[in-house]
mmCIF file of C-alpha atoms in Angstrom:
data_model
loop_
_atom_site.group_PDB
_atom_site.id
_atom_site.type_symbol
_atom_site.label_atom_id
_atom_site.label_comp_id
_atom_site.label_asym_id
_atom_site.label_seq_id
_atom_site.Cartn_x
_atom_site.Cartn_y
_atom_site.Cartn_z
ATOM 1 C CA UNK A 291 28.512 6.954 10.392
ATOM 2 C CA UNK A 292 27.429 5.657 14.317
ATOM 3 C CA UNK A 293 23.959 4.642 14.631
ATOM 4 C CA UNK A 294 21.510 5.091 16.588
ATOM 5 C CA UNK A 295 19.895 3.425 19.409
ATOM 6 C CA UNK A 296 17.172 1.844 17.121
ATOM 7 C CA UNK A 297 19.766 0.602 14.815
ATOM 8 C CA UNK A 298 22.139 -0.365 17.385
ATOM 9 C CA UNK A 299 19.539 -2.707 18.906
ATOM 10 C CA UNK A 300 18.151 -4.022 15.908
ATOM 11 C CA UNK A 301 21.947 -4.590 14.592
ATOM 12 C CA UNK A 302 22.471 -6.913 17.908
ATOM 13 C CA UNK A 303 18.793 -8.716 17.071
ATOM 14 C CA UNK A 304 19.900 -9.905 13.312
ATOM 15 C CA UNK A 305 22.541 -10.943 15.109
ATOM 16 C CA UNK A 306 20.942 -13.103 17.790
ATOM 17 C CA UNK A 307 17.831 -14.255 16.128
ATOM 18 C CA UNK A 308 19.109 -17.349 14.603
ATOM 19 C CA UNK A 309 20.436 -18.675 17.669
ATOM 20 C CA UNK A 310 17.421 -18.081 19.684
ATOM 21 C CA UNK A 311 16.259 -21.575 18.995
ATOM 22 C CA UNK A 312 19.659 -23.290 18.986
ATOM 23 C CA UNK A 313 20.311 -21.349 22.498
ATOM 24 C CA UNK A 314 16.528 -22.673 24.177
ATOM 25 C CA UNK A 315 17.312 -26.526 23.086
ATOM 26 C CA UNK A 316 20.742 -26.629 24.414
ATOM 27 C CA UNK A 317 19.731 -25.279 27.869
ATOM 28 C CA UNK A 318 16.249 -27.474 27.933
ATOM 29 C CA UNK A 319 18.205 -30.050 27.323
ATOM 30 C CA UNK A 320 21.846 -29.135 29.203
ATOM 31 C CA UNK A 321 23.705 -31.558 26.637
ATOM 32 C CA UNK A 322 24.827 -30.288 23.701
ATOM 33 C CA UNK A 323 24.236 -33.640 21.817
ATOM 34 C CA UNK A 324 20.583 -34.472 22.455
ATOM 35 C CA UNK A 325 20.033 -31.032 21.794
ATOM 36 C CA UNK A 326 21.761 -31.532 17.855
ATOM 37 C CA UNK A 327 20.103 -34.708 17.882
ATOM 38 C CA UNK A 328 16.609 -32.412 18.235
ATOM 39 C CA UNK A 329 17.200 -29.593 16.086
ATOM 40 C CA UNK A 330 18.902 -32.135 13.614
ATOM 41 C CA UNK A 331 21.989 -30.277 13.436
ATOM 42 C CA UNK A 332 25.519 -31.425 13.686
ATOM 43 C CA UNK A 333 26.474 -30.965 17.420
ATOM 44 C CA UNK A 334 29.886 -29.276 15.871
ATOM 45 C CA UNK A 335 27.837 -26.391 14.498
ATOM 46 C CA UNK A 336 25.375 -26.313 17.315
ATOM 47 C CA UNK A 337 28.795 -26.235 19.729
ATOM 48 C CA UNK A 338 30.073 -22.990 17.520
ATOM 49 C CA UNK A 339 26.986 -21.094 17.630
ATOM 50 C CA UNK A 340 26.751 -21.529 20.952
ATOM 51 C CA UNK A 341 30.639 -19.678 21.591
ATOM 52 C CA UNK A 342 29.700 -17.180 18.916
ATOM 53 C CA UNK A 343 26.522 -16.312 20.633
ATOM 54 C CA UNK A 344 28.275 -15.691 24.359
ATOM 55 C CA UNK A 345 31.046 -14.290 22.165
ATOM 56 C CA UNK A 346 28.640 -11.977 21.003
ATOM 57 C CA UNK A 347 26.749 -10.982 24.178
ATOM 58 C CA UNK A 348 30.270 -10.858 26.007
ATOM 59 C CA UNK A 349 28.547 -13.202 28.699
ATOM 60 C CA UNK A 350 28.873 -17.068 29.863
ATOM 61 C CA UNK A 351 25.503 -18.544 29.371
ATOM 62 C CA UNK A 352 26.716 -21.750 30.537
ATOM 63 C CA UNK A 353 29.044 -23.430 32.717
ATOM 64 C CA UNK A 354 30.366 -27.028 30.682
ATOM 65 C CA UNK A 355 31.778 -30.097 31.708
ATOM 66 C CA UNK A 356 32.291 -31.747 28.261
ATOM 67 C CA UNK A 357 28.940 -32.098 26.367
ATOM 68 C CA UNK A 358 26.768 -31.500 29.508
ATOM 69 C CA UNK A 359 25.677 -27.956 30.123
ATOM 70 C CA UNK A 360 24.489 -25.989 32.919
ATOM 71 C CA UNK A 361 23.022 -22.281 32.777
ATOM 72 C CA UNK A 362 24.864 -19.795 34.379
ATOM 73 C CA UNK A 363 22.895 -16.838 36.014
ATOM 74 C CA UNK A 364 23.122 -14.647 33.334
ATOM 75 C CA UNK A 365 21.685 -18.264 30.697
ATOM 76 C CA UNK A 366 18.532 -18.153 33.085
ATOM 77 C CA UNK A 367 17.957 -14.145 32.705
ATOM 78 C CA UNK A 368 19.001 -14.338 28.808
ATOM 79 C CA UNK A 369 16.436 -18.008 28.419
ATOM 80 C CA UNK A 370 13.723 -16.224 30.155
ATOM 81 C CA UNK A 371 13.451 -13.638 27.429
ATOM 82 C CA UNK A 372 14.899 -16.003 24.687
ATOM 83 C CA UNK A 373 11.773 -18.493 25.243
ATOM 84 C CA UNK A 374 9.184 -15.309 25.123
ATOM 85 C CA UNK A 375 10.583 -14.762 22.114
ATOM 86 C CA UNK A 376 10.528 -17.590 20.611
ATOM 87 C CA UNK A 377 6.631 -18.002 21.828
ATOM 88 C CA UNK A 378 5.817 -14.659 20.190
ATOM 89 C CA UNK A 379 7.203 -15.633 16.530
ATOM 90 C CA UNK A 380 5.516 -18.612 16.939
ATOM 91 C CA UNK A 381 2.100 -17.353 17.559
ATOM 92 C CA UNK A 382 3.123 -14.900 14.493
ATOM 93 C CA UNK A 383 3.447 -17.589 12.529
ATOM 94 C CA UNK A 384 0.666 -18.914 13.465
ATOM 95 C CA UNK A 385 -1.862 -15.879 12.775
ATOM 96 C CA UNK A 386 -0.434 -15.626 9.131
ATOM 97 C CA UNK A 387 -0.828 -18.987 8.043
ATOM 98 C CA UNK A 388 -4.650 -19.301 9.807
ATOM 99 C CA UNK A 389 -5.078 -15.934 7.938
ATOM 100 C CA UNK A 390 -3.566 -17.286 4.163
ATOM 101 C CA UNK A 391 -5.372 -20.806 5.142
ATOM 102 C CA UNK A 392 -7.652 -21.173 1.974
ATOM 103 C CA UNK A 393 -10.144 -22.644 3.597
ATOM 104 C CA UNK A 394 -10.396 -20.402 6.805
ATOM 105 C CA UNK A 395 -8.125 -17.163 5.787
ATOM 106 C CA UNK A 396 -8.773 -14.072 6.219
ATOM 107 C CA UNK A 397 -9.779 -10.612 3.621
ATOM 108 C CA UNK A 398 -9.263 -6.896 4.618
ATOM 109 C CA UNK A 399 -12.014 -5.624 2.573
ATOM 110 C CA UNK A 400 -12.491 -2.149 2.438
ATOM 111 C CA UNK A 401 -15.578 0.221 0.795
ATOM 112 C CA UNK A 402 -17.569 3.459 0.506
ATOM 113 C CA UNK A 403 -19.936 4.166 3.006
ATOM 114 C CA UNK A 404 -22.577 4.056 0.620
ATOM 115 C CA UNK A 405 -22.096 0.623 -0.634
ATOM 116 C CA UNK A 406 -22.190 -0.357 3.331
ATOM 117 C CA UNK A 407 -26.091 -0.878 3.770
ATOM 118 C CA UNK A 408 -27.048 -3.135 1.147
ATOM 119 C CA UNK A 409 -24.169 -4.076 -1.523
ATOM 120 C CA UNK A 410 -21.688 -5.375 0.963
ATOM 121 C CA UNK A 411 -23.416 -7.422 2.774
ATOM 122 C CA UNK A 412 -24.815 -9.221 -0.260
ATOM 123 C CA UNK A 413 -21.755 -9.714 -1.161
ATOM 124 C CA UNK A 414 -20.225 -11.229 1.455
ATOM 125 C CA UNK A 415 -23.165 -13.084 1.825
ATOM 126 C CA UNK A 416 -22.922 -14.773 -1.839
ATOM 127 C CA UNK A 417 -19.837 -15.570 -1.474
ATOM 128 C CA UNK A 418 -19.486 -16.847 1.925
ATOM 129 C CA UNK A 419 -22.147 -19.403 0.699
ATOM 130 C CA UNK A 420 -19.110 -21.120 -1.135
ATOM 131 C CA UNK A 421 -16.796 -20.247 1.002
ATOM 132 C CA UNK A 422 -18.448 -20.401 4.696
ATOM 133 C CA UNK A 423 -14.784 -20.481 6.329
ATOM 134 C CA UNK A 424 -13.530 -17.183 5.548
ATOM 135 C CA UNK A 425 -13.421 -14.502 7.980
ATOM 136 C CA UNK A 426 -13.216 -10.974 6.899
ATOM 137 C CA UNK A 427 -12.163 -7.825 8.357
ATOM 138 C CA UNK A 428 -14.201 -5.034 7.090
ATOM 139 C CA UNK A 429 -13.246 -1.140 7.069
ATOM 140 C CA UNK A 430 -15.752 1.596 5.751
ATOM 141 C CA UNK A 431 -14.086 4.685 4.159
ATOM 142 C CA UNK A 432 -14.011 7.289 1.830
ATOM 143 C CA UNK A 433 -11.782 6.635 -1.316
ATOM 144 C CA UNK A 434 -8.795 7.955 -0.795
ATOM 145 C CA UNK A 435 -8.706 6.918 2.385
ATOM 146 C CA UNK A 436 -9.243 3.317 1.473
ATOM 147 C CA UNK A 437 -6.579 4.114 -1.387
ATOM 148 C CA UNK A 438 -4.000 4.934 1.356
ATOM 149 C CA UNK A 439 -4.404 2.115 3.663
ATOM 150 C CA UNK A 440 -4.135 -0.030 0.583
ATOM 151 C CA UNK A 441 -0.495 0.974 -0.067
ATOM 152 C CA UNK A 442 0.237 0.449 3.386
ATOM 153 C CA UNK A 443 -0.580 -3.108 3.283
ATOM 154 C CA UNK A 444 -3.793 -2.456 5.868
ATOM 155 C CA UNK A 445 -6.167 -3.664 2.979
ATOM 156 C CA UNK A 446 -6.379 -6.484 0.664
ATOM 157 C CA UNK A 447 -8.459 -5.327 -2.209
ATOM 158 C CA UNK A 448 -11.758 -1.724 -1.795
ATOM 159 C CA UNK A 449 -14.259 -0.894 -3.478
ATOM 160 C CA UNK A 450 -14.206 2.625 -4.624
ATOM 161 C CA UNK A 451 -15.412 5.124 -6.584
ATOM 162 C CA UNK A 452 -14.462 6.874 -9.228
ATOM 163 C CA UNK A 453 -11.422 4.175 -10.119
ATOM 164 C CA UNK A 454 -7.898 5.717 -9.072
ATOM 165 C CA UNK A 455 -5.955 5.991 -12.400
ATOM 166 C CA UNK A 456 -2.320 5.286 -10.234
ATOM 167 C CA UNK A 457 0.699 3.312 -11.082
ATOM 168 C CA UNK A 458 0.709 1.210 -8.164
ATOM 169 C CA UNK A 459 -2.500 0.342 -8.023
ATOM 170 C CA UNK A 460 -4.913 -2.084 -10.309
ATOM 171 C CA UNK A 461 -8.202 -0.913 -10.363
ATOM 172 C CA UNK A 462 -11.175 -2.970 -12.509
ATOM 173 C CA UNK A 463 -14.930 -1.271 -12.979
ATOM 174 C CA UNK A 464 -17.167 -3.334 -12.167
ATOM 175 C CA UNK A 465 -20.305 -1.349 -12.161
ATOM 176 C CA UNK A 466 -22.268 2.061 -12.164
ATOM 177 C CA UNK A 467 -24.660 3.707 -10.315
ATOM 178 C CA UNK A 468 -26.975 6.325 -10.814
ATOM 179 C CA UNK A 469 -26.705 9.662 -9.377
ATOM 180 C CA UNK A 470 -30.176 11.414 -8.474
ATOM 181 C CA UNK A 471 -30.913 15.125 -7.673
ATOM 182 C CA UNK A 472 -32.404 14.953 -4.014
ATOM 183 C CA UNK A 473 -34.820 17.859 -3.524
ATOM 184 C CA UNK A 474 -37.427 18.823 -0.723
ATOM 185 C CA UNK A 475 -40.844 17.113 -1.109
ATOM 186 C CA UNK A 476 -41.785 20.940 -1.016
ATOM 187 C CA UNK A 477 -39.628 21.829 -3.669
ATOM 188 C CA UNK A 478 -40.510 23.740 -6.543
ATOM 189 C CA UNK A 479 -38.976 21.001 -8.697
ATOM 190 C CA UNK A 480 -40.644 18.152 -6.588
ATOM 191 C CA UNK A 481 -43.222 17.561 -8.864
ATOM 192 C CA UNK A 482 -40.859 16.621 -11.506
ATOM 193 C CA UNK A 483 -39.563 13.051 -12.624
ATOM 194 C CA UNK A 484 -36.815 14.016 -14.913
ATOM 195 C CA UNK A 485 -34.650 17.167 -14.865
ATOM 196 C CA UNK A 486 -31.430 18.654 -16.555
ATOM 197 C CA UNK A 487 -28.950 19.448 -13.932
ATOM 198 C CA UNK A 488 -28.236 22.712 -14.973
ATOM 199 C CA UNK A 489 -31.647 23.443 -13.952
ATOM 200 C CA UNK A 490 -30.159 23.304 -10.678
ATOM 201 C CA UNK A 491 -27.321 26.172 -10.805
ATOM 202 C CA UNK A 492 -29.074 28.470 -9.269
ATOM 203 C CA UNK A 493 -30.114 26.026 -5.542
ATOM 204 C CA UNK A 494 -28.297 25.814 -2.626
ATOM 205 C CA UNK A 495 -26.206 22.293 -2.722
ATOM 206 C CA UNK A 496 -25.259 20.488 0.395
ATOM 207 C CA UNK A 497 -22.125 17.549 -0.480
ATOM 208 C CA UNK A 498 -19.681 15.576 0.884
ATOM 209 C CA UNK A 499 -16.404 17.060 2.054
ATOM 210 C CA UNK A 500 -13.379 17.261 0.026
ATOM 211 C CA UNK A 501 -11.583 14.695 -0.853
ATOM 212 C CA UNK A 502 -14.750 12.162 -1.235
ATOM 213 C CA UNK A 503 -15.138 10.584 -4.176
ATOM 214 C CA UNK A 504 -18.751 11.696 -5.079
ATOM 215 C CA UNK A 505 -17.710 15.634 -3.992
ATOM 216 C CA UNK A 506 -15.743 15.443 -6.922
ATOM 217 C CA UNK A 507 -18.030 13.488 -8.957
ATOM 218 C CA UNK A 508 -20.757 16.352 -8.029
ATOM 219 C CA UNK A 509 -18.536 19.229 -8.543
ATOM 220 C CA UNK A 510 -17.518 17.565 -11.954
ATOM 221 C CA UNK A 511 -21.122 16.844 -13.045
ATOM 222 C CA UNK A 512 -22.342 20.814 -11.734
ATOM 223 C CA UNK A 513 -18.865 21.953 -14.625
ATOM 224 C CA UNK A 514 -20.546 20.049 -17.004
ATOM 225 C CA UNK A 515 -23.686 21.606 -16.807
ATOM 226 C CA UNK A 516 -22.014 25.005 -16.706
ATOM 227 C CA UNK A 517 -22.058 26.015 -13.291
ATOM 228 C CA UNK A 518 -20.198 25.907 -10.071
ATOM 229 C CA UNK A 519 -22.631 24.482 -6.568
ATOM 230 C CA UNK A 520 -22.939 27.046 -3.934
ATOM 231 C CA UNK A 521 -22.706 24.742 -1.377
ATOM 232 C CA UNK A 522 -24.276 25.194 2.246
ATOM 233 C CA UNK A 523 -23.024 22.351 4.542
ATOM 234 C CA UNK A 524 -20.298 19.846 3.421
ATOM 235 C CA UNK A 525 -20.622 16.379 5.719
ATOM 236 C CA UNK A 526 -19.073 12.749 5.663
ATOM 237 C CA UNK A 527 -22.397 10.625 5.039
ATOM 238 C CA UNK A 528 -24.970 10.356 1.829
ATOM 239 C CA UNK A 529 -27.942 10.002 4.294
ATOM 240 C CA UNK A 530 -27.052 12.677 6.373
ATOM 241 C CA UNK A 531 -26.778 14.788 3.333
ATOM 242 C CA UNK A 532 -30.519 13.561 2.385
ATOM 243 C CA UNK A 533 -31.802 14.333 5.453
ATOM 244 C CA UNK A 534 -30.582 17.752 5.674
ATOM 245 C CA UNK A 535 -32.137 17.906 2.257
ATOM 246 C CA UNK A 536 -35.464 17.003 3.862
ATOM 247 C CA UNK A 537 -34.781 19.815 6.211
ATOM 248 C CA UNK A 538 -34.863 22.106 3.509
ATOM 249 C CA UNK A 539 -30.965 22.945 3.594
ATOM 250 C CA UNK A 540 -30.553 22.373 -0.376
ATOM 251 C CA UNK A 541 -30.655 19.810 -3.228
ATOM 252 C CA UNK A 542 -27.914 17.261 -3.448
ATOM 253 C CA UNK A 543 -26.478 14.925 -6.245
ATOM 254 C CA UNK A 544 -26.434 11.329 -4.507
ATOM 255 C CA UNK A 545 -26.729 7.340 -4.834
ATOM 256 C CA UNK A 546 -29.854 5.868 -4.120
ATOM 257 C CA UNK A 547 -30.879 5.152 -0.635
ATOM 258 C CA UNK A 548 -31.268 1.544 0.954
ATOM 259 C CA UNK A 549 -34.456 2.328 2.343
ATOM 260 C CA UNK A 550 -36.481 5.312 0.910
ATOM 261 C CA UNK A 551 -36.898 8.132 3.198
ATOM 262 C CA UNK A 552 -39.448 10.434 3.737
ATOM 263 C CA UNK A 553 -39.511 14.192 3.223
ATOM 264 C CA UNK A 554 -37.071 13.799 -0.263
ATOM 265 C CA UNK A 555 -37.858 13.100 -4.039
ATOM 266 C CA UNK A 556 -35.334 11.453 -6.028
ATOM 267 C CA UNK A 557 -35.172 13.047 -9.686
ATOM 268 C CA UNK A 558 -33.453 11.111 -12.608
ATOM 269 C CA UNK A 559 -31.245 14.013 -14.541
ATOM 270 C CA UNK A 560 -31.108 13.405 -17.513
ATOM 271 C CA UNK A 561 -28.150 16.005 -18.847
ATOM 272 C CA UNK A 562 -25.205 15.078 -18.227
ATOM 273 C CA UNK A 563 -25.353 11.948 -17.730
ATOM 274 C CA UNK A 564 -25.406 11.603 -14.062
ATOM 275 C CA UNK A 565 -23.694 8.312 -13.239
ATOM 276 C CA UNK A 566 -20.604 7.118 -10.963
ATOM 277 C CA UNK A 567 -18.190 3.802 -11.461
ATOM 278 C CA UNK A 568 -17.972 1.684 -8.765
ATOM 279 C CA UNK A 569 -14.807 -0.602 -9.131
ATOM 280 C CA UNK A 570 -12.490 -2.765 -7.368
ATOM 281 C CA UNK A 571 -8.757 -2.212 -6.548
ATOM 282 C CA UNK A 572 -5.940 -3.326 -5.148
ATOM 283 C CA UNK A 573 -2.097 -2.776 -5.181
ATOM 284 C CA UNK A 574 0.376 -3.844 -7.996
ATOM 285 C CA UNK A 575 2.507 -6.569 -7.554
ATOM 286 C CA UNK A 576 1.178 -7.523 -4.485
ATOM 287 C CA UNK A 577 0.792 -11.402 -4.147
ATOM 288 C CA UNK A 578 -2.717 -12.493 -3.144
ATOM 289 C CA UNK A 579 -3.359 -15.060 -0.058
ATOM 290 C CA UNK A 580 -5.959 -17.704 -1.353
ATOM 291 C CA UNK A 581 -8.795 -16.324 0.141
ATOM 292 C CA UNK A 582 -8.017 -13.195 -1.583
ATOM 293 C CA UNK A 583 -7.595 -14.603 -4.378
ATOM 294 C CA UNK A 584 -11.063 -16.610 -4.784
ATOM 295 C CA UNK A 585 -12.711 -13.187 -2.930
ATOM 296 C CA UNK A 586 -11.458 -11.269 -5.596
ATOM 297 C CA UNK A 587 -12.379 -13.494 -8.067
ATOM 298 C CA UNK A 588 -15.979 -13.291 -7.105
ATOM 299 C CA UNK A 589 -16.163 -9.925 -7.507
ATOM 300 C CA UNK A 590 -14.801 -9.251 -10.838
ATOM 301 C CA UNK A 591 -17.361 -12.205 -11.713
ATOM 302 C CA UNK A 592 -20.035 -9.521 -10.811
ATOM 303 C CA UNK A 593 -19.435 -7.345 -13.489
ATOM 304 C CA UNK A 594 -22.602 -5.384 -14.187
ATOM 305 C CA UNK A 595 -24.520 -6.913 -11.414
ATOM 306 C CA UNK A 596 -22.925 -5.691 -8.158
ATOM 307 C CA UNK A 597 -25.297 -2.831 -7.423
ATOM 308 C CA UNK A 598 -28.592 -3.826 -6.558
ATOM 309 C CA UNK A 599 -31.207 -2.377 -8.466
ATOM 310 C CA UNK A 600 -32.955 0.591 -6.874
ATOM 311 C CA UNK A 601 -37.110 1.998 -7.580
ATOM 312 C CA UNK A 602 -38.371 4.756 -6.324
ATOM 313 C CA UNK A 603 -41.138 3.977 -4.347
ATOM 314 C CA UNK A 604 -44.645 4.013 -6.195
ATOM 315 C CA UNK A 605 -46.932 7.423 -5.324
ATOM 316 C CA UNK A 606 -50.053 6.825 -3.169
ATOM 317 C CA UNK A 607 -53.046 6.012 -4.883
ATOM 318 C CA UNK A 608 -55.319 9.155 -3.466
ATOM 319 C CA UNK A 609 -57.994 8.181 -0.951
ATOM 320 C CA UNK A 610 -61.236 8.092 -1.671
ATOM 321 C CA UNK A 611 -63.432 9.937 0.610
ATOM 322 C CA UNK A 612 -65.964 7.490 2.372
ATOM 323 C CA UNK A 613 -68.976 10.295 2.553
ATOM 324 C CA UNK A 614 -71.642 8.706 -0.371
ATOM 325 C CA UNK A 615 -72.446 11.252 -3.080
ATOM 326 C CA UNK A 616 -68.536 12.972 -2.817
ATOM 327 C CA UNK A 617 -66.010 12.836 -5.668
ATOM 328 C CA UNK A 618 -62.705 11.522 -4.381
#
C-alpha cells in the first residue's frame, strides 16, 4: 500500500529525529570526538549515525579530513532547521514539566456555567490557599461539552451535572442543589412559598437548549409530574432564562442565583423532589499530574459542602406611613 504525503514525511521524521542532536554537536563542534566526548557516546556510534543519517537524506552534510568535520552547503541548510528543531522540543519539554511541577503545575478545570459566579471561585480560592503556586486554566461549558473535551485530553477533571454514567469516564457526586420554580413577581403563583410542580403543566416554560444538563433535568422533573413543558424560548444561560422570566415570558425550573434579582420569586417545589447532582469527573485510566492530583483531592474532600448555601432574600417589612393618627 504507498502512502501518502503525511505519512511519507512523518516516515522520514522517525527516521531523523534521533540524530537531530547527534547531527547539531558534531557540526558545533566539527570533530567527531569532542562531540562523543559531549553527548557521552562512543565516537564509533556517533561516526555511524552520522553515515546513516547522510545515507538517509542521500546528501553530504560534511566534508572530513579524519575526525575533523566541516559542513558542506547542504550541513548549513539541513543545521539551520535541525537546531529550530531541536529549540522547539526543548521548549516542549519545558512547558510540560512547569505544567506537572507540583509546586507550580498547571489544572484544566472545566464547569457549568452556573457554578461559575460563586462556587468556582471559592474553590479555587480554598485551595490555592495551600497551594498558592498552581496556575489553572479554566473553561465554562455545558456538560456534554465539558464531557467531550475531557476525552480529548483538553481537560483535566469538570464539574458537571447530572454525573455521566460512561465507561471511560469516572465520575464522583459530590453535592446537590436545589431546583426552584422561577415565576413573575406578578404571577398568579407569586404569592406562594411552596408548590407541586405539576401545578405548573399548564405555564409557558422557558429552558436551556438541548443537550444541557438541567434541560434534561427539567424535562425529566415536568415527566414526573405528569406533563410535558410547552416551552417558549430555549437559551444557553440560567440568568438569562430568569430574566426573561421577569419579563413575563414563562416560569422556569433553575439553580439559585448568586445575587437575587428583582422582578422573580423563587418557589421551593415540593413534588417531585426538585434537586440536581453536581459531581466531579474525569477520564479512566488517565494518569494525574501532581497538581491534579492534590486539586482533585480537594474536591472530593468537599463532599456535601461544595455548593454554597443559598436564602431567599427576606420580604420588606411594610412602611409605616409617617402622617400621625394613620394605620400603617
Amino acid at each position: 500500500m504507498s502512502m501518502n504525503r503525511y505519512e511519507e514525511d512523518m516516515a522520514v521524521t522517525a527516521l531523523l529525529a534521533p540524530r537531530l542532536a547527534y547531527f547539531a554537536a558534531v557540526a558545533r563542534h566539527e570533530h567527531v570526538t569532542r562531540a562523543a566526548h559531549e553527548l557521552g557516546v562512543p565516537q564509533s556510534t556517533l561516526s555511524r549515525a552520522m553515515v546513516r543519517l547522510e545515507q538517509d537524506l542521500g546528501v553530504a552534510l560534511f566534508a572530513r579530513t579524519g575526525r575533523t568535520v566541516a559542513l558542506t552547503t547542504a550541513g548549513r541548510t539541513f543545521l539551520a532547521s535541525a537546531e529550530k528543531a531541536l529549540a522547539e522540543i526543548a521548549r516542549a519539554a519545558g512547558s510540560v514539566q512547569h505544567d506537572a511541577d507540583a509546586a507550580h503545575g498547571k489544572v484544566a478545570f472545566g464547569f457549568l456555567h452556573t457554578l461559575g459566579p460563586e462556587t468556582v471561585p471559592g474553590l479555587i480560592r480554598a485551595f490555592r490557599a495551600d497551594h498558592p503556586g498552581v496556575r489553572f486554566s479554566l473553561v465554562q461549558n455545558y456538560g456534554e461539552a465539558m464531557l467531550e473535551r475531557l476525552r480529548a485530553g483538553e481537560l483535566d477533571l469538570c464539574l458537571t451535572s447530572p454525573l455521566p454514567d460512561a465507561p471511560d469516564l469516572v465520575a464522583r457526586r459530590l453535592d446537590e442543589q436545589r431546583l426552584r420554580l422561577v415565576v413573575p413577581d406578578d404571577h398568579r403563583l407569586a404569592t406562594r412559598k411552596r408548590i407541586r410542580l405539576a401545578e405548573a403543566a399548564e405555564e409557558t416554560f422557558v429552558t436551556l437548549e438541548p443537550g444541557y444538563g438541567l434541560r434534561r433535568i427539567t424535562d425529566d422533573l415536568c415527566a414526573e409530574a405528569g406533563f410535558t413543558p410547552r416551552v417558549a424560548f430555549e437559551g444557553e444561560e440560567a440568568e438569562t432564562l430568569r430574566g426573561l422570566v421577569a419579563a413575563g415570558l414563562g416560569v422556569a425550573l433553575l439553580p439559585p442565583p448568586a445575587v437575587p434579582r428583582p422582578g422573580v420569586v423563587e418557589l421551593t417545589v415540593t413534588a417531585p423532589r426538585a434537586v440536581r447532582e453536581i459531581g466531579v469527573a474525569w477520564l479512566e485510566g488517565h494518569p494525574d499530574t501532581p497538581p491534579v492530583d492534590r486539586f482533585k483531592r480537594f474536591l472530593l474532600s468537599r463532599r456535601g459542602r461544595l455548593i454554597p448555601e443559598w436564602h431567599a432574600p427576606a420580604q420588606e417589612a411594610p412602611v409605616a406611613d409617617p402622617r400621625p393618627g394613620t394605620a400603617s
